[in-house]
Coordinates of N, CA, C and O and ligand atoms in Angstrom, one line a residue:
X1 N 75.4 108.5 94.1 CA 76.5 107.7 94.7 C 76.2 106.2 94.4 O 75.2 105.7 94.8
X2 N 77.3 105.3 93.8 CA 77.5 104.4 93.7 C 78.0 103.2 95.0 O 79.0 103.3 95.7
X3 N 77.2 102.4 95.0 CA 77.6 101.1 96.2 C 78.2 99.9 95.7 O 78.4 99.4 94.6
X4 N 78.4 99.7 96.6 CA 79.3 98.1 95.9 C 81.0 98.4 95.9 O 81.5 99.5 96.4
X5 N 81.7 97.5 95.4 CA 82.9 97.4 94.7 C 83.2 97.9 93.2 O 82.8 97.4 92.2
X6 N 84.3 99.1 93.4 CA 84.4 100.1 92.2 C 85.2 100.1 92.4 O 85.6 100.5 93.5
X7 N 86.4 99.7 91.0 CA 87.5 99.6 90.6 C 88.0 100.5 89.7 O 87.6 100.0 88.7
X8 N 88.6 101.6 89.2 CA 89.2 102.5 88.4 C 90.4 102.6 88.5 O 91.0 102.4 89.6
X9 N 91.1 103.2 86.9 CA 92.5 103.6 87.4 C 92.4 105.1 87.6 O 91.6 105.9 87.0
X10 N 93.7 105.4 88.7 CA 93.9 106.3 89.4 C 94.8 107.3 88.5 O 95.5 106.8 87.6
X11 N 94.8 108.7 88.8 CA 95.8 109.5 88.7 C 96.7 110.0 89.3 O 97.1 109.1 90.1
X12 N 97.3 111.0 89.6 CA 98.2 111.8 90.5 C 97.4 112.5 91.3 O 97.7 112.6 92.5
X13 N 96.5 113.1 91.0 CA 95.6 113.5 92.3 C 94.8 112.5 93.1 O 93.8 112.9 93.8
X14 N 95.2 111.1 93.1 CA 94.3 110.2 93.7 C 95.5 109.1 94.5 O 95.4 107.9 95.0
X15 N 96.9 110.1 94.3 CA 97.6 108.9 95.1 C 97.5 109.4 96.7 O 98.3 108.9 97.5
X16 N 96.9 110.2 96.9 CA 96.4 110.8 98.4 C 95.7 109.6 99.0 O 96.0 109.2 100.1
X17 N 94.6 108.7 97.9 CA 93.5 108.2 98.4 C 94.3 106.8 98.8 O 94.3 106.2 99.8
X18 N 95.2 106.4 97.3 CA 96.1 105.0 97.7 C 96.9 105.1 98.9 O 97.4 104.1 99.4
X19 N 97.1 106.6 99.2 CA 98.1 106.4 100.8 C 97.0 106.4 102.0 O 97.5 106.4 103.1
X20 N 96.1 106.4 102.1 CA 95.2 106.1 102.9 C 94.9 104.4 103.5 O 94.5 104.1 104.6
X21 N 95.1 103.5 102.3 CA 95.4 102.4 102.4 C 96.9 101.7 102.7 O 97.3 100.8 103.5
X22 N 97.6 102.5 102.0 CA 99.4 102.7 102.6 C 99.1 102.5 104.0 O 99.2 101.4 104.6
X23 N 98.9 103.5 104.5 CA 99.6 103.4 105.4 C 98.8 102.9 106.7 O 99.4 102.9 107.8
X24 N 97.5 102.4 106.6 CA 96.5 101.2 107.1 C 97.1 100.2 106.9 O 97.5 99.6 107.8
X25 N 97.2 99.8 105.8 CA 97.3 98.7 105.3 C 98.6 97.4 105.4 O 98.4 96.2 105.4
X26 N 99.6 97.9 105.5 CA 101.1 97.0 105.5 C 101.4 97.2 107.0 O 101.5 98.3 107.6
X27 N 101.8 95.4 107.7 CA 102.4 95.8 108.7 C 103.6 96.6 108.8 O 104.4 96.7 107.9
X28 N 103.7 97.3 110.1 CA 104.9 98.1 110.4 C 106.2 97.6 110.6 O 107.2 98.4 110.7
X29 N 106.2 96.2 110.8 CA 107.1 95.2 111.5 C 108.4 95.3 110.3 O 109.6 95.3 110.7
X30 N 108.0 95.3 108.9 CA 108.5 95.3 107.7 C 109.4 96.5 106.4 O 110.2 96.4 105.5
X31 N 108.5 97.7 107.4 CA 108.6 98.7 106.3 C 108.3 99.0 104.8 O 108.8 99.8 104.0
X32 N 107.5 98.0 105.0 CA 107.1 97.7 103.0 C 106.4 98.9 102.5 O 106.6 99.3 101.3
X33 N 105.5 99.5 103.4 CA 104.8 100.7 102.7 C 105.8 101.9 102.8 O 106.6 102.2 103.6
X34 N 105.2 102.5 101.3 CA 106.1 103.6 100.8 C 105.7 105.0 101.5 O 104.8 104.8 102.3
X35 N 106.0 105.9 101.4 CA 106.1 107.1 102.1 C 105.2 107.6 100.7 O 105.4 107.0 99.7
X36 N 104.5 108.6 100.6 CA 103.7 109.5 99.7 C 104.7 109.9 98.4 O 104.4 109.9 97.3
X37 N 106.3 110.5 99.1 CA 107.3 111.0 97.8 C 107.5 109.7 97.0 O 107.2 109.7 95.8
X38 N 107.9 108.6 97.6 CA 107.8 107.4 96.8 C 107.0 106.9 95.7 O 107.3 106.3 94.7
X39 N 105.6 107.3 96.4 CA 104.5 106.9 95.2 C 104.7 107.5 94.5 O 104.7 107.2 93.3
X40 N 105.0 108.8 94.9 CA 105.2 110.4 93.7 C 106.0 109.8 92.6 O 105.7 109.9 91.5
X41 N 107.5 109.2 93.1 CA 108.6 109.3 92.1 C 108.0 108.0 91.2 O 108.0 108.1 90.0
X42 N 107.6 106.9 91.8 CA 107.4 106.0 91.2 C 106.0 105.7 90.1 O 105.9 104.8 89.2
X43 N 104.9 107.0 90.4 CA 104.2 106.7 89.7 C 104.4 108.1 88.2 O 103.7 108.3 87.2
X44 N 105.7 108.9 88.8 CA 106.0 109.7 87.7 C 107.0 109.0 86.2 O 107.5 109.4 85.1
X45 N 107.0 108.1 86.6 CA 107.8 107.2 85.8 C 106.8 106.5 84.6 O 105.6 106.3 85.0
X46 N 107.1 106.1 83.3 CA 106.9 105.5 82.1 C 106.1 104.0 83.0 O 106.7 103.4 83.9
X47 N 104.8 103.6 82.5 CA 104.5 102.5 82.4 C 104.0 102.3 83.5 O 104.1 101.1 83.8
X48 N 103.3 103.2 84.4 CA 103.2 102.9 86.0 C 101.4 103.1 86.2 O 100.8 104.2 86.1
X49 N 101.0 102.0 86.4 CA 99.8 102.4 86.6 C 99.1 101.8 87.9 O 99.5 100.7 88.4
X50 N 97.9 102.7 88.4 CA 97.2 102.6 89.9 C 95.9 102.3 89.8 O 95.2 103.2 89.5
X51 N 95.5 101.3 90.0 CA 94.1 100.9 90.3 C 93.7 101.3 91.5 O 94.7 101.4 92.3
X52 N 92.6 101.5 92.0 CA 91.9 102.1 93.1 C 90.5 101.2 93.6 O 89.4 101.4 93.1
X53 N 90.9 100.6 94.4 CA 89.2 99.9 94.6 C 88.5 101.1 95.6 O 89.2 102.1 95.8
X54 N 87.3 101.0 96.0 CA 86.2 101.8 96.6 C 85.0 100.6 96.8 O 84.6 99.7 96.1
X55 N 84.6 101.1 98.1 CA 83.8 99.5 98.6 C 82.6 101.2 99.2 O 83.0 102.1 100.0
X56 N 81.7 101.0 98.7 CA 80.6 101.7 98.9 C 80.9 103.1 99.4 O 80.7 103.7 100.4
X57 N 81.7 103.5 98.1 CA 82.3 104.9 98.0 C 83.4 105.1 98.8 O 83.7 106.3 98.5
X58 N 84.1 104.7 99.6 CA 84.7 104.8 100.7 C 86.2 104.2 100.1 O 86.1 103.0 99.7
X59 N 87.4 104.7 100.0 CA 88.5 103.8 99.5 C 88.9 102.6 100.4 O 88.8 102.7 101.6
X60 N 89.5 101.3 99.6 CA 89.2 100.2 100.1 C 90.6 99.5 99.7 O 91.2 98.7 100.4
X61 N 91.0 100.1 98.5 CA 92.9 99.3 98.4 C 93.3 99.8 97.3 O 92.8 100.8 96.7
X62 N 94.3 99.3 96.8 CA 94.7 99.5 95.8 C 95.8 98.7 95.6 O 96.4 98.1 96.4
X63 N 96.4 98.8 93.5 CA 97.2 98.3 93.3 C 97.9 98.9 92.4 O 97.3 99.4 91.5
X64 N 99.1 99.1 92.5 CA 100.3 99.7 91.7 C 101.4 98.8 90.7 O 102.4 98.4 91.2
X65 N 101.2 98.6 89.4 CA 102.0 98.3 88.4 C 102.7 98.8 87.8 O 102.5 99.9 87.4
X66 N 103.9 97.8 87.5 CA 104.5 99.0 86.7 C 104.9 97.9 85.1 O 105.0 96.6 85.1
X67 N 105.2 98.6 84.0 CA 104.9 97.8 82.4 C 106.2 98.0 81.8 O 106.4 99.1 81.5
X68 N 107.3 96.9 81.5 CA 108.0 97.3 80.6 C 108.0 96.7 79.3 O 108.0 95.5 79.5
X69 N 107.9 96.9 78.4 CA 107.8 95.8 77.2 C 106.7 94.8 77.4 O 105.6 95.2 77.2
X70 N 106.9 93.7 77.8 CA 106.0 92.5 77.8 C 106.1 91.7 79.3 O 105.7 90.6 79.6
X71 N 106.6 92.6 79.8 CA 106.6 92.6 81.4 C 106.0 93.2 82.2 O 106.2 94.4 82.3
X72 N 105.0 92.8 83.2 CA 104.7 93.6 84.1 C 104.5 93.0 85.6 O 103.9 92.0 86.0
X73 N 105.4 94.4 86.5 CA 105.4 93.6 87.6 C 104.4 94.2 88.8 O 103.7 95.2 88.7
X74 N 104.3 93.5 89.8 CA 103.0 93.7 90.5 C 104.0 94.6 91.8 O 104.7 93.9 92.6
X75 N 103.9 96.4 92.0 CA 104.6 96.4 92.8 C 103.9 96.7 94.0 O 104.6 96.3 94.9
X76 N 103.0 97.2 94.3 CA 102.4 97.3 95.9 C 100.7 96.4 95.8 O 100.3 96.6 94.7
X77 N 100.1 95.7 96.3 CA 98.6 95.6 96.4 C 98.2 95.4 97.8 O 98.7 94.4 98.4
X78 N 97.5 96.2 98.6 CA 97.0 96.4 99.4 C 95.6 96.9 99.9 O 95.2 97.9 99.3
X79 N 94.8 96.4 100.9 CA 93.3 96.0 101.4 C 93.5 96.9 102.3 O 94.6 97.0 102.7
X80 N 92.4 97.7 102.8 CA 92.6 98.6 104.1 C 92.0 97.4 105.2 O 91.3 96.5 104.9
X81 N 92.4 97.6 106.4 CA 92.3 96.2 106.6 C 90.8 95.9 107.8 O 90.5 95.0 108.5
X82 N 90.2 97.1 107.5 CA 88.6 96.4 107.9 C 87.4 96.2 106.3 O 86.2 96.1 106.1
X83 N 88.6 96.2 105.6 CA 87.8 95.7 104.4 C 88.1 94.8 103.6 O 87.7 94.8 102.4
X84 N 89.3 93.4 104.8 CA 89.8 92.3 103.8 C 88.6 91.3 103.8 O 87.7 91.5 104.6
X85 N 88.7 90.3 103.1 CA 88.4 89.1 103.1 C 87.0 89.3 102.7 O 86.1 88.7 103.2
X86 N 86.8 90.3 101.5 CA 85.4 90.3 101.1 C 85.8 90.3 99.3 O 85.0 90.5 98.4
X87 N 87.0 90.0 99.2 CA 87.0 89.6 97.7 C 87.7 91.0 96.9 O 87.8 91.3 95.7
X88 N 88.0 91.4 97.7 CA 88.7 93.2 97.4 C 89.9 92.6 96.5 O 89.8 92.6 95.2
X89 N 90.9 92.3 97.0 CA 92.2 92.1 96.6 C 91.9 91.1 95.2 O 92.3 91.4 94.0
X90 N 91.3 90.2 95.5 CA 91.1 89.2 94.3 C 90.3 90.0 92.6 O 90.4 89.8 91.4
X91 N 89.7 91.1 93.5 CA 88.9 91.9 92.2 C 90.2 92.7 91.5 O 90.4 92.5 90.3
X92 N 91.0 93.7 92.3 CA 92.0 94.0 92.3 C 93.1 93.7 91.3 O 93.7 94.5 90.5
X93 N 93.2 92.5 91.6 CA 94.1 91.0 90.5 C 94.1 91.0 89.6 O 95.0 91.2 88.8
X94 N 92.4 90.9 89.2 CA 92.0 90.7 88.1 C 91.9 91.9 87.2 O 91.6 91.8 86.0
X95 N 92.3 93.1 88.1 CA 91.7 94.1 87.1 C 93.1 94.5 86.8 O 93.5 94.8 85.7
X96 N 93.8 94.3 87.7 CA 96.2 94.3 87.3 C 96.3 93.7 85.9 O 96.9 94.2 85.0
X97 N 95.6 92.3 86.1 CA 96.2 91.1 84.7 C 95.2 92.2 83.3 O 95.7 92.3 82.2
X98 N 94.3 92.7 83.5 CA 93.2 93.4 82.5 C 94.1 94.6 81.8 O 94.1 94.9 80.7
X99 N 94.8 95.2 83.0 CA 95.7 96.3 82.6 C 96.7 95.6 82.1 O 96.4 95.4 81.0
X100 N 97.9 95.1 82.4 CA 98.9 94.7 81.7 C 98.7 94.5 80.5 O 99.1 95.3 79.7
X101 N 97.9 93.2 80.1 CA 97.2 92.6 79.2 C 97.1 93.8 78.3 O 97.6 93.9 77.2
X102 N 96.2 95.0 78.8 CA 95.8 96.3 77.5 C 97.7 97.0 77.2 O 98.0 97.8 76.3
X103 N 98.4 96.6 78.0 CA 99.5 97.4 78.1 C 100.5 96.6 77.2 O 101.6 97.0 77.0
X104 N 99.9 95.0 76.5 CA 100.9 94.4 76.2 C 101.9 93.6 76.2 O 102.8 93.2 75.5
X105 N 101.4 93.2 77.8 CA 102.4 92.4 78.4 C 102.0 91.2 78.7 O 100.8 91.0 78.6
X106 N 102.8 90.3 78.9 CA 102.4 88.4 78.3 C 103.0 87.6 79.7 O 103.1 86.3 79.8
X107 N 103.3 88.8 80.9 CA 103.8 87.7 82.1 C 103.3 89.0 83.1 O 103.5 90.2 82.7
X108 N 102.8 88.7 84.0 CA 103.0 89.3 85.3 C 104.0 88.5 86.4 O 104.0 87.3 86.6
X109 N 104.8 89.4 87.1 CA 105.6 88.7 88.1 C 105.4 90.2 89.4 O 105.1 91.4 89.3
X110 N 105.6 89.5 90.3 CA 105.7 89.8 91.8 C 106.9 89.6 92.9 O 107.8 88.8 92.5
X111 N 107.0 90.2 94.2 CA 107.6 89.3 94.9 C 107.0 89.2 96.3 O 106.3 90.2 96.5
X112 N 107.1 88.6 97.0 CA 106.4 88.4 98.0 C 107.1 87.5 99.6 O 107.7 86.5 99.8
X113 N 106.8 88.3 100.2 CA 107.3 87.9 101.8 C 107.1 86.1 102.1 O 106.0 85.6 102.0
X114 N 108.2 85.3 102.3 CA 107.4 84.3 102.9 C 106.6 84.5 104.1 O 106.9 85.3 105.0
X115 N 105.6 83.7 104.1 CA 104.8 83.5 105.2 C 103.4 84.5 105.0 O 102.3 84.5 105.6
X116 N 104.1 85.6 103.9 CA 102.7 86.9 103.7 C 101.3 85.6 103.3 O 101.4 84.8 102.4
X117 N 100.3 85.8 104.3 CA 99.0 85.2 103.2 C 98.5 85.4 102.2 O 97.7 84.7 101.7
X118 N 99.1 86.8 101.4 CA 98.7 87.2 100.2 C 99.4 86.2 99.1 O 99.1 86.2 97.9
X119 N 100.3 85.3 99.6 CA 100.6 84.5 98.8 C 99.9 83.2 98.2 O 100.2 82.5 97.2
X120 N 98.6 82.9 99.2 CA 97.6 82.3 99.1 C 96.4 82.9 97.6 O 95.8 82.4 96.7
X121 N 96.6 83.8 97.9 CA 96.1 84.6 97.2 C 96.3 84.7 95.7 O 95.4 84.6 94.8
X122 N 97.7 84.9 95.5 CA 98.5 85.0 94.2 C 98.7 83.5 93.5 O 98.8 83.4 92.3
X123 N 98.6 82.6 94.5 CA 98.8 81.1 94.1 C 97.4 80.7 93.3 O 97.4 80.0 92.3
X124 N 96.2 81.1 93.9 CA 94.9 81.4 93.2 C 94.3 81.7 92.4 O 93.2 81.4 92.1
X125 N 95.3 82.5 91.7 CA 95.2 83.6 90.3 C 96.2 83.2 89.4 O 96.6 83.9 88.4
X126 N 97.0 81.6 90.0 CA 97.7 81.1 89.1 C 99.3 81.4 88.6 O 100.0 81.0 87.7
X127 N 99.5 82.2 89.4 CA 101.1 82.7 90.0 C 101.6 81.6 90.7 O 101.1 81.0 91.6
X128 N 103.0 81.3 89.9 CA 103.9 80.3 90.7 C 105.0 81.0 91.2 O 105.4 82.2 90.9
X129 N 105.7 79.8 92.1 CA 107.1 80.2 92.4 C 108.2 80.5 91.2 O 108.1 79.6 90.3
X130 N 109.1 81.3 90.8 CA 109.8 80.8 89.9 C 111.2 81.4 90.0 O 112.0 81.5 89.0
X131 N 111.6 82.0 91.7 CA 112.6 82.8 92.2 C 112.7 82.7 93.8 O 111.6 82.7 94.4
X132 N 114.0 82.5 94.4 CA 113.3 82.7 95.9 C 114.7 83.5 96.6 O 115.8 82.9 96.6
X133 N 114.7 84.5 97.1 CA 116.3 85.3 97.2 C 116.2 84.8 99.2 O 115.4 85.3 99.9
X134 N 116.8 84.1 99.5 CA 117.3 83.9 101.1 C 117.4 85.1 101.8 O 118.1 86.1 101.6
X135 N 116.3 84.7 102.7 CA 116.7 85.5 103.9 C 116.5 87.2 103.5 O 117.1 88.1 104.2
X136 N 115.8 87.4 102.4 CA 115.5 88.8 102.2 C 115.3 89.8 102.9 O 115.9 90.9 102.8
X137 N 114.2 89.6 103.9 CA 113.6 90.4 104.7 C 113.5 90.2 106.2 O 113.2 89.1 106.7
X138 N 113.8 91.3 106.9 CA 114.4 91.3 107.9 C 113.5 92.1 109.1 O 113.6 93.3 109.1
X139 N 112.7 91.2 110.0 CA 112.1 92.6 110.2 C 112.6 92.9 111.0 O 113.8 92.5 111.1
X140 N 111.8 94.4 112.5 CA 112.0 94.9 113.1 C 111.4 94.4 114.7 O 111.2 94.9 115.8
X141 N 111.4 92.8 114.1 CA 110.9 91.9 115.9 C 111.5 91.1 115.3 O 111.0 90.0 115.4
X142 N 112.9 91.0 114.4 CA 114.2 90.0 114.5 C 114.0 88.9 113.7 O 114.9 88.0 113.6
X143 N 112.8 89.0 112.9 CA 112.5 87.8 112.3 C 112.8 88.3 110.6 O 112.9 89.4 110.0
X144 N 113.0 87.0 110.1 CA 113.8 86.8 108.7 C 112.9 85.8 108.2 O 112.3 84.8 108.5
X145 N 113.2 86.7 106.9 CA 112.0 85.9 105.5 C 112.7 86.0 104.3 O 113.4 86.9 103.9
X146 N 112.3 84.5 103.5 CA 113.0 85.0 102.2 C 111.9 85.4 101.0 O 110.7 85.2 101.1
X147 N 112.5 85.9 100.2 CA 111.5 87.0 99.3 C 111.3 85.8 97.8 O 112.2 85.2 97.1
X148 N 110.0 85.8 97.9 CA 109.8 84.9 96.8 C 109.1 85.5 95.3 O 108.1 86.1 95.1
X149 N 110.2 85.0 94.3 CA 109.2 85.7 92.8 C 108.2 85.0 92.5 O 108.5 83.8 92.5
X150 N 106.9 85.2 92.1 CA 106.0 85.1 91.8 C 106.0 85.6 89.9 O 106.1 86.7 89.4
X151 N 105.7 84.2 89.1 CA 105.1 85.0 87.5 C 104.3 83.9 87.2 O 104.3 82.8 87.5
X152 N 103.4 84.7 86.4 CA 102.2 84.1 85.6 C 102.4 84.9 84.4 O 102.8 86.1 84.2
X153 N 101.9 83.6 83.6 CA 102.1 83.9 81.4 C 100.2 84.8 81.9 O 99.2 84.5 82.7
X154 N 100.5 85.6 80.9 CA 98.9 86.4 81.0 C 98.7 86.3 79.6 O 99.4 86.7 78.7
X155 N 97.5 85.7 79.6 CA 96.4 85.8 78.3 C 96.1 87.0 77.7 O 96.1 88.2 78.2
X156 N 95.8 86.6 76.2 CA 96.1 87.9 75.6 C 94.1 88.2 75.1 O 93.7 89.2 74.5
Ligands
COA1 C1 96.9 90.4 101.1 C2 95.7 91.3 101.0 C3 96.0 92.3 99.9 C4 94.5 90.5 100.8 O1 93.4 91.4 100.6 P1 91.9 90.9 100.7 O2 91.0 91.8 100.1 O3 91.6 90.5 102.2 O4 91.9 89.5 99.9 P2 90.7 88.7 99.3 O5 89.4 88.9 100.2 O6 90.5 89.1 97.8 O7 91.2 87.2 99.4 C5 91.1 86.3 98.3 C6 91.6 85.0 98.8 O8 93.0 85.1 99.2 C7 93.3 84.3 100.3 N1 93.6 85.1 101.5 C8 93.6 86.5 101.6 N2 94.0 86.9 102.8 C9 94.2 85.8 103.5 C10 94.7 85.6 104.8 N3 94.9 86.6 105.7 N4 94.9 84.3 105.2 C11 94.6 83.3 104.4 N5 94.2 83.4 103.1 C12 94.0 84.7 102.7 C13 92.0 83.5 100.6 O9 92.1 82.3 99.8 C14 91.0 84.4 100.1 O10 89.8 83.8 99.7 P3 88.6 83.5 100.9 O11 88.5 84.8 101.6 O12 87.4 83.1 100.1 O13 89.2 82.4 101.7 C15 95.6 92.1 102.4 O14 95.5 91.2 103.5 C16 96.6 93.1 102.6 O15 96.4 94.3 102.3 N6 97.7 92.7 103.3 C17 98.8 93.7 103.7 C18 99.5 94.2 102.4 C19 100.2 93.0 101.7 O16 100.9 92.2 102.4 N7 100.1 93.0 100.4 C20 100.8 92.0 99.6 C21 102.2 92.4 99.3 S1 103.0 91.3 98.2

């Protein structure tokens, strides 16, 4: 058994493990996390790929892309959340831009909650503003956010 921070991509028998962070991981206030059929439909689809962190064997987050052409967009990344702020998410990033990059693609984009701290995050890794839709999100304690696009040009 391996220790540390272990990053791989996932398959269909390992989106059990990314819903383990699902559904730890995203406040409830929002409804941002997907339901298990969701991951199903969306990772049965052309160009969809799942990285899997593991922090001393133990699942720890994950991230889900999806590739069209020379596009790729960043659609879920999530930390289980007694295992943030140790560099998880940031390894994560790096290993999304590594996949695209092998996949071809020359931009990553995102979108992101105002106010989410993961936006601190993404601003880090050199992701700007370059979209912002009003008042997108709406939670379920009355509060309203607008949804911001995030892209970065990715090195080839
Ligand atoms: C956002 C999230 C993925 C970050 O995961 P993480 O593994 O804790 O992030 P990292 O440890 O790699 O953080 C890297 C840097 O991002 C910034 N950051 C991350 N979380 C932060 C927070 N809560 N507040 C402020 N800055 C934060 C910091 O600059 C941090 O570096 P530092 O710890 O040296 O200060 C995690 O909090 C999460 O799963 N949130 C819920 C799901 C979500 O909102 N996902 C994003 C949807 S777009």
């Amino acid at each position: 058994m391996s220790g540390g921070l272990l990053i791989r991509e996932g398959g269909t028998a390992d989106l059990g493990e990314a819903m383990v962070t699902m559904v730890e991981g995203f406040p409830a206030t929002f409804g941002e996390a997907w339901t298990l059929p969701q991951l199903e439909g969306a990772f049965s689809l052309p160009g969809v790929t799942l990285l899997l962190a593991r922090m001393d064997d133990q699942p720890a987050g994950f991230a889900l892309i999806r590739t069209v052409l020379d596009e790729a967009e960043l659609l879920l990344l999530a930390v289980r959340p007694g295992q943030r702020r140790r560099g998880i998410a940031r390894s994560l990033l790096t290993a999304v831009f590594g996949a695209a990059v092998t996949l071809k693609a020359t931009h990553l984009h995102l979108e992101v909650r105002d106010g989410n701290p993961a936006r601190i995050l993404y601003e880090s890794a050199g992701l700007g503003e370059v979209g912002r839709r009003r008042a997108y999100y709406r939670g379920n304690d009355g509060s309203v956010h607008d949804a911001i696009t995030l892209s970065r040009r990715l090195d080839s």
